[in-house]
Coordinates of C-alpha atoms in Angstrom, one line a residue:
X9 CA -126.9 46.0 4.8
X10 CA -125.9 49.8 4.4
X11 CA -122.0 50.3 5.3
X12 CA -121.3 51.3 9.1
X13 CA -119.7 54.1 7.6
X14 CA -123.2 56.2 6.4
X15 CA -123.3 56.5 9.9
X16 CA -120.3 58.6 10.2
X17 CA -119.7 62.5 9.2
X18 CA -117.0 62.7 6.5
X19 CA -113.1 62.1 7.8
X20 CA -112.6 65.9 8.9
X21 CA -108.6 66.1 7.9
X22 CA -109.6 65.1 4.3
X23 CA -111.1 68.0 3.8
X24 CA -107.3 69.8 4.6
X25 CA -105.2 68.5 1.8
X26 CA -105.6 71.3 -0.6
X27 CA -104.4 73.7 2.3
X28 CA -101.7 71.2 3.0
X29 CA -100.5 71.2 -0.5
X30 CA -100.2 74.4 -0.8
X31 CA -98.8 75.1 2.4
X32 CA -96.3 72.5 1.6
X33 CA -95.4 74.1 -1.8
X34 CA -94.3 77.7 -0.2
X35 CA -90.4 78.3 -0.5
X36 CA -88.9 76.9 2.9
X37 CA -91.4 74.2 3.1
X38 CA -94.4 73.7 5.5
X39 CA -95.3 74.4 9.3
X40 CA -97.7 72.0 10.2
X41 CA -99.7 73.1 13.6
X42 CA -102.9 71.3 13.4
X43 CA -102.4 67.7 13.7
X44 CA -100.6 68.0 16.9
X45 CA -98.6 64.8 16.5
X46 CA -95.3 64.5 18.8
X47 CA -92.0 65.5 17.3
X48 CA -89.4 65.1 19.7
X49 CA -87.9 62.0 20.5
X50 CA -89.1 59.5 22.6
X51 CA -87.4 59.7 26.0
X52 CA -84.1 57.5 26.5
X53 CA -85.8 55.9 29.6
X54 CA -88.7 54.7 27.6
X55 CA -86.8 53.5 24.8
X56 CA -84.4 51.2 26.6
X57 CA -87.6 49.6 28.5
X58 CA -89.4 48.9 25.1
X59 CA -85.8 47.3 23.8
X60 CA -85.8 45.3 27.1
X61 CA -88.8 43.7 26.4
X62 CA -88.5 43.2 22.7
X63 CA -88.3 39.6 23.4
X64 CA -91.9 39.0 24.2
X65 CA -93.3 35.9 22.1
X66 CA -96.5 34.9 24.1
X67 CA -99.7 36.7 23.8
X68 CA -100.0 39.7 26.0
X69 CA -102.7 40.0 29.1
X70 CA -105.6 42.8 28.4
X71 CA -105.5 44.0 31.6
X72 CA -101.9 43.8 31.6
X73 CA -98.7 43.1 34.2
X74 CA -99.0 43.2 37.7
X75 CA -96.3 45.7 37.3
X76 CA -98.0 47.5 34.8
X77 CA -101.1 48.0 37.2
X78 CA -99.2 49.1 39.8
X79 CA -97.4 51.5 37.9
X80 CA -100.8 52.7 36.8
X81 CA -102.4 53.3 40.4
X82 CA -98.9 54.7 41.7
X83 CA -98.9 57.4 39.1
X84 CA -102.9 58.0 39.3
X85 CA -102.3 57.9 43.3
X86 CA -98.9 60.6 43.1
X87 CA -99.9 62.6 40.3
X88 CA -104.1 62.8 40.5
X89 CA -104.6 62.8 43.9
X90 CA -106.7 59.4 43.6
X91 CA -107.0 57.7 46.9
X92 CA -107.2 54.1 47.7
X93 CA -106.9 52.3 43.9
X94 CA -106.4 49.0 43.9
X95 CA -105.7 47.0 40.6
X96 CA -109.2 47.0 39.6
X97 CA -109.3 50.5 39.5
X98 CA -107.0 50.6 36.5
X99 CA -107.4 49.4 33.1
X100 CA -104.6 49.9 30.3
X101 CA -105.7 50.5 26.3
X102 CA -105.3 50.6 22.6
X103 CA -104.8 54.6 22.9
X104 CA -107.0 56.9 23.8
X105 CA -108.6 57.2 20.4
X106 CA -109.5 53.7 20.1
X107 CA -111.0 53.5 23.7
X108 CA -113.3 56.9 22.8
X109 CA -114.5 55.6 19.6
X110 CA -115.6 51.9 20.7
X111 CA -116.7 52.7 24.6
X112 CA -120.1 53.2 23.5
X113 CA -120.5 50.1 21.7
X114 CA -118.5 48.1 24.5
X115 CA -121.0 49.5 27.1
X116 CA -123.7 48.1 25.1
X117 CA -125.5 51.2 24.3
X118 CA -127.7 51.3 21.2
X119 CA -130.7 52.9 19.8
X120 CA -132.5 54.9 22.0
X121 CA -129.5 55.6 24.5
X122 CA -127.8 59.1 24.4
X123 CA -124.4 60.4 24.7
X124 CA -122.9 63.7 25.6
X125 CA -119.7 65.6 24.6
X126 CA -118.9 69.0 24.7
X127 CA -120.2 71.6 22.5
X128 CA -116.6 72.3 20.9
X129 CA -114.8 68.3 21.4
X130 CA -112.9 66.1 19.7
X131 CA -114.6 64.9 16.9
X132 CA -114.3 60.9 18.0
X133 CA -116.7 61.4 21.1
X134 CA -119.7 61.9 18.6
X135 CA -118.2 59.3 16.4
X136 CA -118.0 56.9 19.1
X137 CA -122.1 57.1 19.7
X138 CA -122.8 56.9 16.0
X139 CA -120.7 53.5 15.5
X140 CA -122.7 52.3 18.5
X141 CA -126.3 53.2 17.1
X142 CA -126.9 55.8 19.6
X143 CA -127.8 59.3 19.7
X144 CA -125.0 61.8 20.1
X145 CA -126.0 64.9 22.2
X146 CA -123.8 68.3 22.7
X147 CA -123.9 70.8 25.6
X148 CA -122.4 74.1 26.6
X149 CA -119.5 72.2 28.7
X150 CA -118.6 76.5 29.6
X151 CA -121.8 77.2 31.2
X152 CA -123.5 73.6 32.3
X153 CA -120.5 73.4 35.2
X154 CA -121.7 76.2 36.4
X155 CA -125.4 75.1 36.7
X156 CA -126.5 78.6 35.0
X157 CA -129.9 78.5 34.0
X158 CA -131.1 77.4 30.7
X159 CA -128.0 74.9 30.0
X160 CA -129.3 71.8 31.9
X161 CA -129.0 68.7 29.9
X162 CA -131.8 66.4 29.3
X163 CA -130.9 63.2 31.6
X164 CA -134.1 61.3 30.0
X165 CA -132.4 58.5 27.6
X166 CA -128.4 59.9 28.9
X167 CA -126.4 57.1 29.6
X168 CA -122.8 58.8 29.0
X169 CA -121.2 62.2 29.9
X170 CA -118.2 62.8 28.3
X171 CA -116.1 65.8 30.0
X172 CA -113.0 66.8 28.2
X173 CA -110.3 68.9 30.5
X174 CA -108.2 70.9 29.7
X175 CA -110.4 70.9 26.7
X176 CA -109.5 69.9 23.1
X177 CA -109.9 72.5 21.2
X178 CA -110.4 75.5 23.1
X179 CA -107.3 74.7 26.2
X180 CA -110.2 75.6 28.6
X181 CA -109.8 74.0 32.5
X182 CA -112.9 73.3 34.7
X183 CA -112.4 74.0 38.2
X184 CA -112.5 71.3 41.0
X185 CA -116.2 73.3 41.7
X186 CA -117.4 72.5 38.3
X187 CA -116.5 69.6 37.8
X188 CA -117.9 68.1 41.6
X189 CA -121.0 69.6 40.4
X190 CA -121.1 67.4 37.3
X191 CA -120.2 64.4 38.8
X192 CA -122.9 65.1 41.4
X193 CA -125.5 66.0 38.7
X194 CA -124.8 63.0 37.2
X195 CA -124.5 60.5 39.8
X196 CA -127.9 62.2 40.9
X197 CA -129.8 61.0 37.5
X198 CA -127.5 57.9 36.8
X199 CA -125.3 58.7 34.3
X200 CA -121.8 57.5 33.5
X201 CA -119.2 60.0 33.4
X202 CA -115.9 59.5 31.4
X203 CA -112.9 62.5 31.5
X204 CA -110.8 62.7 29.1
X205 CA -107.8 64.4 30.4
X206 CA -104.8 63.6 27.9
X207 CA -103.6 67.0 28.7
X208 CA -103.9 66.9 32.4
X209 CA -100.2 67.8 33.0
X210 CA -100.1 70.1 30.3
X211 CA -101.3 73.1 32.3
X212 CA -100.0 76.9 31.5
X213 CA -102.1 79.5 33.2
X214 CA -104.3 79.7 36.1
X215 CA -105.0 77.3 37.9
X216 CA -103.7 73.8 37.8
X217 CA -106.2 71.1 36.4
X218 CA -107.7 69.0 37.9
X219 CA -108.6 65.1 37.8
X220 CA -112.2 64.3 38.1
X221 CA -110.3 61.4 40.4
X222 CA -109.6 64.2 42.7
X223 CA -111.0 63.3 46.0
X224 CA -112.7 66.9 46.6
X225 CA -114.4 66.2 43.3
X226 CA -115.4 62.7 44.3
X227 CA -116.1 62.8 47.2
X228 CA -113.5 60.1 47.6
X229 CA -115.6 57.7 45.9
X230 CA -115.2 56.2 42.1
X231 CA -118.9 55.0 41.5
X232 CA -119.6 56.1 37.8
X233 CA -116.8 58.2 36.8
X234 CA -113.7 57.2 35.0
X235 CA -110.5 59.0 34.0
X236 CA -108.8 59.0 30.6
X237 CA -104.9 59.1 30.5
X238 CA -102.8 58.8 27.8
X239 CA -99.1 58.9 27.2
X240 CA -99.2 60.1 23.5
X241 CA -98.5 63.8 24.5
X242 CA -97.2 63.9 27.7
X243 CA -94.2 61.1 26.7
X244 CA -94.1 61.8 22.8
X245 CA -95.6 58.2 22.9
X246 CA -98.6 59.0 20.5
X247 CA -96.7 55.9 18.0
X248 CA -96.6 53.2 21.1
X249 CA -100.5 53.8 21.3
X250 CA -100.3 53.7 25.2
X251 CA -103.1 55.3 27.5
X252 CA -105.5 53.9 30.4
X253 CA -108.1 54.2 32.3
X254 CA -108.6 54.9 36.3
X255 CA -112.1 54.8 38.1
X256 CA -115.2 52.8 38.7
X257 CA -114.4 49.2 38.8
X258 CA -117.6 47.6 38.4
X259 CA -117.6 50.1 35.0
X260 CA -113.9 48.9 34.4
X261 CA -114.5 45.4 35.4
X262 CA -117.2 45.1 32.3
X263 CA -114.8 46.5 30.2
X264 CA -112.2 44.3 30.8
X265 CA -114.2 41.3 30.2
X266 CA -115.3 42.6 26.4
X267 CA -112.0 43.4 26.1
X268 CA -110.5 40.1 26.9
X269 CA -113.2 38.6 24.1
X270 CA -112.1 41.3 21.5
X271 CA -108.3 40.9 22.1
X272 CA -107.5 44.4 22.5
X273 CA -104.4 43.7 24.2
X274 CA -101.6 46.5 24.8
X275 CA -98.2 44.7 23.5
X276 CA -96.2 43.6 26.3
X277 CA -93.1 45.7 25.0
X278 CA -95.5 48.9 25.6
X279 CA -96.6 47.6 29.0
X280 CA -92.9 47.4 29.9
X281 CA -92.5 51.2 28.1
X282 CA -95.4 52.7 30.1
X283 CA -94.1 51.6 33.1
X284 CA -90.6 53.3 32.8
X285 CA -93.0 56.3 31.2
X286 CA -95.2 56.9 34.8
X287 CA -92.2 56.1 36.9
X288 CA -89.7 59.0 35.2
X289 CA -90.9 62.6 36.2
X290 CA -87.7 64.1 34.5
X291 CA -88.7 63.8 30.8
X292 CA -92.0 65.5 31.5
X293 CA -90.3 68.1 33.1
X294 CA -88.1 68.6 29.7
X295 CA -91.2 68.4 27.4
X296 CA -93.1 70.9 29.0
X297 CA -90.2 73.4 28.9
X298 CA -89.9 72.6 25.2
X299 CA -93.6 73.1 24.6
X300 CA -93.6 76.6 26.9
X301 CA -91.2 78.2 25.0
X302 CA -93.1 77.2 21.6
X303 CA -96.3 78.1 22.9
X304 CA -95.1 81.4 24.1
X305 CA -93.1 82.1 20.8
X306 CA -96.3 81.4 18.6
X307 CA -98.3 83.5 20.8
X308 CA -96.9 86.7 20.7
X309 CA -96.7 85.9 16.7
X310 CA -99.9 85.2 16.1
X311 CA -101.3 87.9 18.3
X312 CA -98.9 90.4 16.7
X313 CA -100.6 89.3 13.5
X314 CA -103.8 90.2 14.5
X315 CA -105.5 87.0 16.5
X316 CA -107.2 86.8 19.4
X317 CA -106.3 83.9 21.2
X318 CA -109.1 82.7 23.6
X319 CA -108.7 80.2 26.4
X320 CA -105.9 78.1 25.5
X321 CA -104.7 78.0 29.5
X322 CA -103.5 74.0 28.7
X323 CA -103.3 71.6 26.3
X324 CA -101.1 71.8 23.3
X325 CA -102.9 74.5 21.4
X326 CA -103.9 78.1 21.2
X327 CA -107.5 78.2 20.4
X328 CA -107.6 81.9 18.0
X329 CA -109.8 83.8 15.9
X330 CA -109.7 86.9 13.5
X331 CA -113.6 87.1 13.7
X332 CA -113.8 85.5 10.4
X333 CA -114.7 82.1 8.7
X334 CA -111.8 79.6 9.8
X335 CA -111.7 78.4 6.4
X336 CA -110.6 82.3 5.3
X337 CA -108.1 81.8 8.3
X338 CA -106.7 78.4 6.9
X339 CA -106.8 79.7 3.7
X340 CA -104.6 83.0 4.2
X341 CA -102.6 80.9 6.4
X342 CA -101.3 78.2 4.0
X343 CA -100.5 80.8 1.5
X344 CA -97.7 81.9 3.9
X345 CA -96.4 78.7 3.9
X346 CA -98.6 77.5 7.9
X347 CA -101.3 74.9 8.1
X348 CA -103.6 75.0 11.4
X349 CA -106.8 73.0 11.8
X350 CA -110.4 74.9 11.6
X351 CA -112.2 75.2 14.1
X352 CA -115.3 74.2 12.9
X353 CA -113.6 70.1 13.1
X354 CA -114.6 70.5 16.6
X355 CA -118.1 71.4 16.1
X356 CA -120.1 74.2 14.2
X357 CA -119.4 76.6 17.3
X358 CA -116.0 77.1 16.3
X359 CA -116.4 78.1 12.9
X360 CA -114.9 81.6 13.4
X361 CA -111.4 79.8 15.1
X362 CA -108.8 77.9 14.5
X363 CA -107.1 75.4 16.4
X364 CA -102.9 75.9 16.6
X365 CA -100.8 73.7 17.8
X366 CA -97.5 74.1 19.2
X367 CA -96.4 70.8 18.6
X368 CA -93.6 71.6 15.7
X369 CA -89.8 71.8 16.4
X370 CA -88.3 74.3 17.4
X371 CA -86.5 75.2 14.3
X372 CA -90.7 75.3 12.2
X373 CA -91.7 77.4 15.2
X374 CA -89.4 80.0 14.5
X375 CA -90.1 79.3 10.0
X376 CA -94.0 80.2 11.6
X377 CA -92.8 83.5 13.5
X378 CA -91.1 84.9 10.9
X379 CA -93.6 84.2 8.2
X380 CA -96.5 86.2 10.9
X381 CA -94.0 89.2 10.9

């Protein structure tokens, strides 16, 4: 049988490690702003809950505590505005990563099915329909909100919409309008919507983002839409692989049931950390101040350098171009010492950006500022 893997483009970040090694080899070391990873600690809170339940010797549940759940629809009620959950509604995971590359399979889709993602995405969403067999689509996720002329997707053969907001890579927020008049496209020609909005509370500029949970988006009803939720950036929890996901529970209900015959069960010591994670609204307070100050430091440096940053009103990256190949960017770049990702990981319409994240401490922020000067 050919390997699974033919089926997959090549492991993008493999294609970094000469820029990483020299980047790494400049007097004064590396600043690493692509990956993104977490680098402060983990907050106290979550820690002591995680030691709490350290002592955990029987198997875990899939769908998790009753505590856990409720934790889940408290903060999904509090924080997105969704209305009326019940446990059903909720379902916790692996990480995010792991739910966005197996949902396809785990839905059942296959040959012949069809699965959208964003133009410029996260590389995992096309991923995620190539380890299931299925064709992976791309639209203009910038204009198809807007139902402008010429950008309508082909429903025939679409059995998921991915939306992504804020976006990864580009920071980009869709409005509550756009977005209700996805979901309603979508519910219209019976397609299953899942929104991946892992920076949803990491919002800068304009206006605030906005859950696709949101009852003005719709409609107060969850019938084909799920949300995506993770605690990786939001809690520095990217190494407890916590996230979830809120919406349709005949959709989550399915899931759950494959899940429960695959054993992907979140340990119990995580269940018991997410739970002190949603209920403590103090650390994310902290960590966005952090991340404000380093996204506002790196701004000005960059821009002073000669970028144009575009977008980049949440998440935890400026999405920035010089007009050039990204790979001249990344190049230049590492030579002083700074490695950012190229845009062209996120699809072939970013190959004149690169992505930047903010994620560094504070003390490789200001390494990255004076190096720009």
């Amino acid at each position: 049988m050919p390997p699974v893997s033919s089926r997959l483009p090549a492991f993008p970040w493999d294609r970094l490690e000469p820029y990483k090694a020299a980047a790494t080899a400049y007097p004064g070391g590396i600043v690493d702003l692509s990956v993104g990873t977490p680098v402060d600690p983990v907050p106290a809170v979550v820690q002591e809950a995680l030691a709490a339940a350290s002592d955990s010797p029987g198997y875990p549940t899939v769908w998790g505590t009753g505590e856990l759940r409720d934790a889940l629809t408290g903060w999904a009620g509090r924080r997105l505005g969704a209305a009326g959950l019940a446990h059903t509604n909720v379902l916790p995971v692996v990480g995010s990563k792991e739910l966005v590359a197996w949902l396809p399979t785990q839905l059942g889709l296959g040959a012949g099915d069809r699965v959208a993602y964003p133009r410029l995405a996260y590389p995992t969403y096309e991923v995620g329909a190539r380890l299931a067999g299925a064709e992976p689509v791309v639209y203009d996720a910038e204009t198809f909100a807007t139902g402008a002329a010429g950008t309508e997707l082909d429903p025939a053969g679409l059995k998921l919409l991915w939306l992504n907001s804020p976006s990864n890579p580009t920071g980009r927020v869709l409005t509550k309008e756009e977005l209700r008049r996805t979901v309603a496209w979508a519910r219209e020609h019976g397609v299953l919507v899942f929104s991946d909005e892992c920076y949803l509370e990491l919002g800068w500029e304009g206006a605030e983002p906005v859950s696709v949970l949101h009852p003005e988006v719709c409609g107060g009803s969850y019938e084909g839409i799920v949300a995506v939720h993770s605690l990786s950036k939001r809690s520095n929890l990217a190494g407890y692989r916590a996230a979830f996901l809120v919406g349709d529970a005949a959709v989550l209900g399915e899931l759950l049931q494959i899940r429960k015959h695959g054993g992907m069960m979140v340990p119990a010591p995580v269940q018991a950390a997410t739970v002190a994670a949603l209920g403590d609204d103090a650390h994310v307070a902290v960590q966005r101040e952090r991340y404000a100050a380093r996204r506002a430091a790196l701004r000005t440096a960059f821009q002073g350098a000669g970028f144009r940053v575009e977008h980049s009103e949440a998440s935890l990256y400026l999405w920035a171009t010089r007009d050039e190949s990204c790979w001249d960017t990344v190049g230049d770049l590492s030579k002083r010492g700074i490695l950012v990702a190229p845009g062209d990981f996120y699809g072939a319409a970013g190959e004149r950006h690169v992505r930047i994240a903010f994620t560094a401490t504070d003390e490789r922020v200001r390494a990255a500022v004076a190096r720009l000067a």
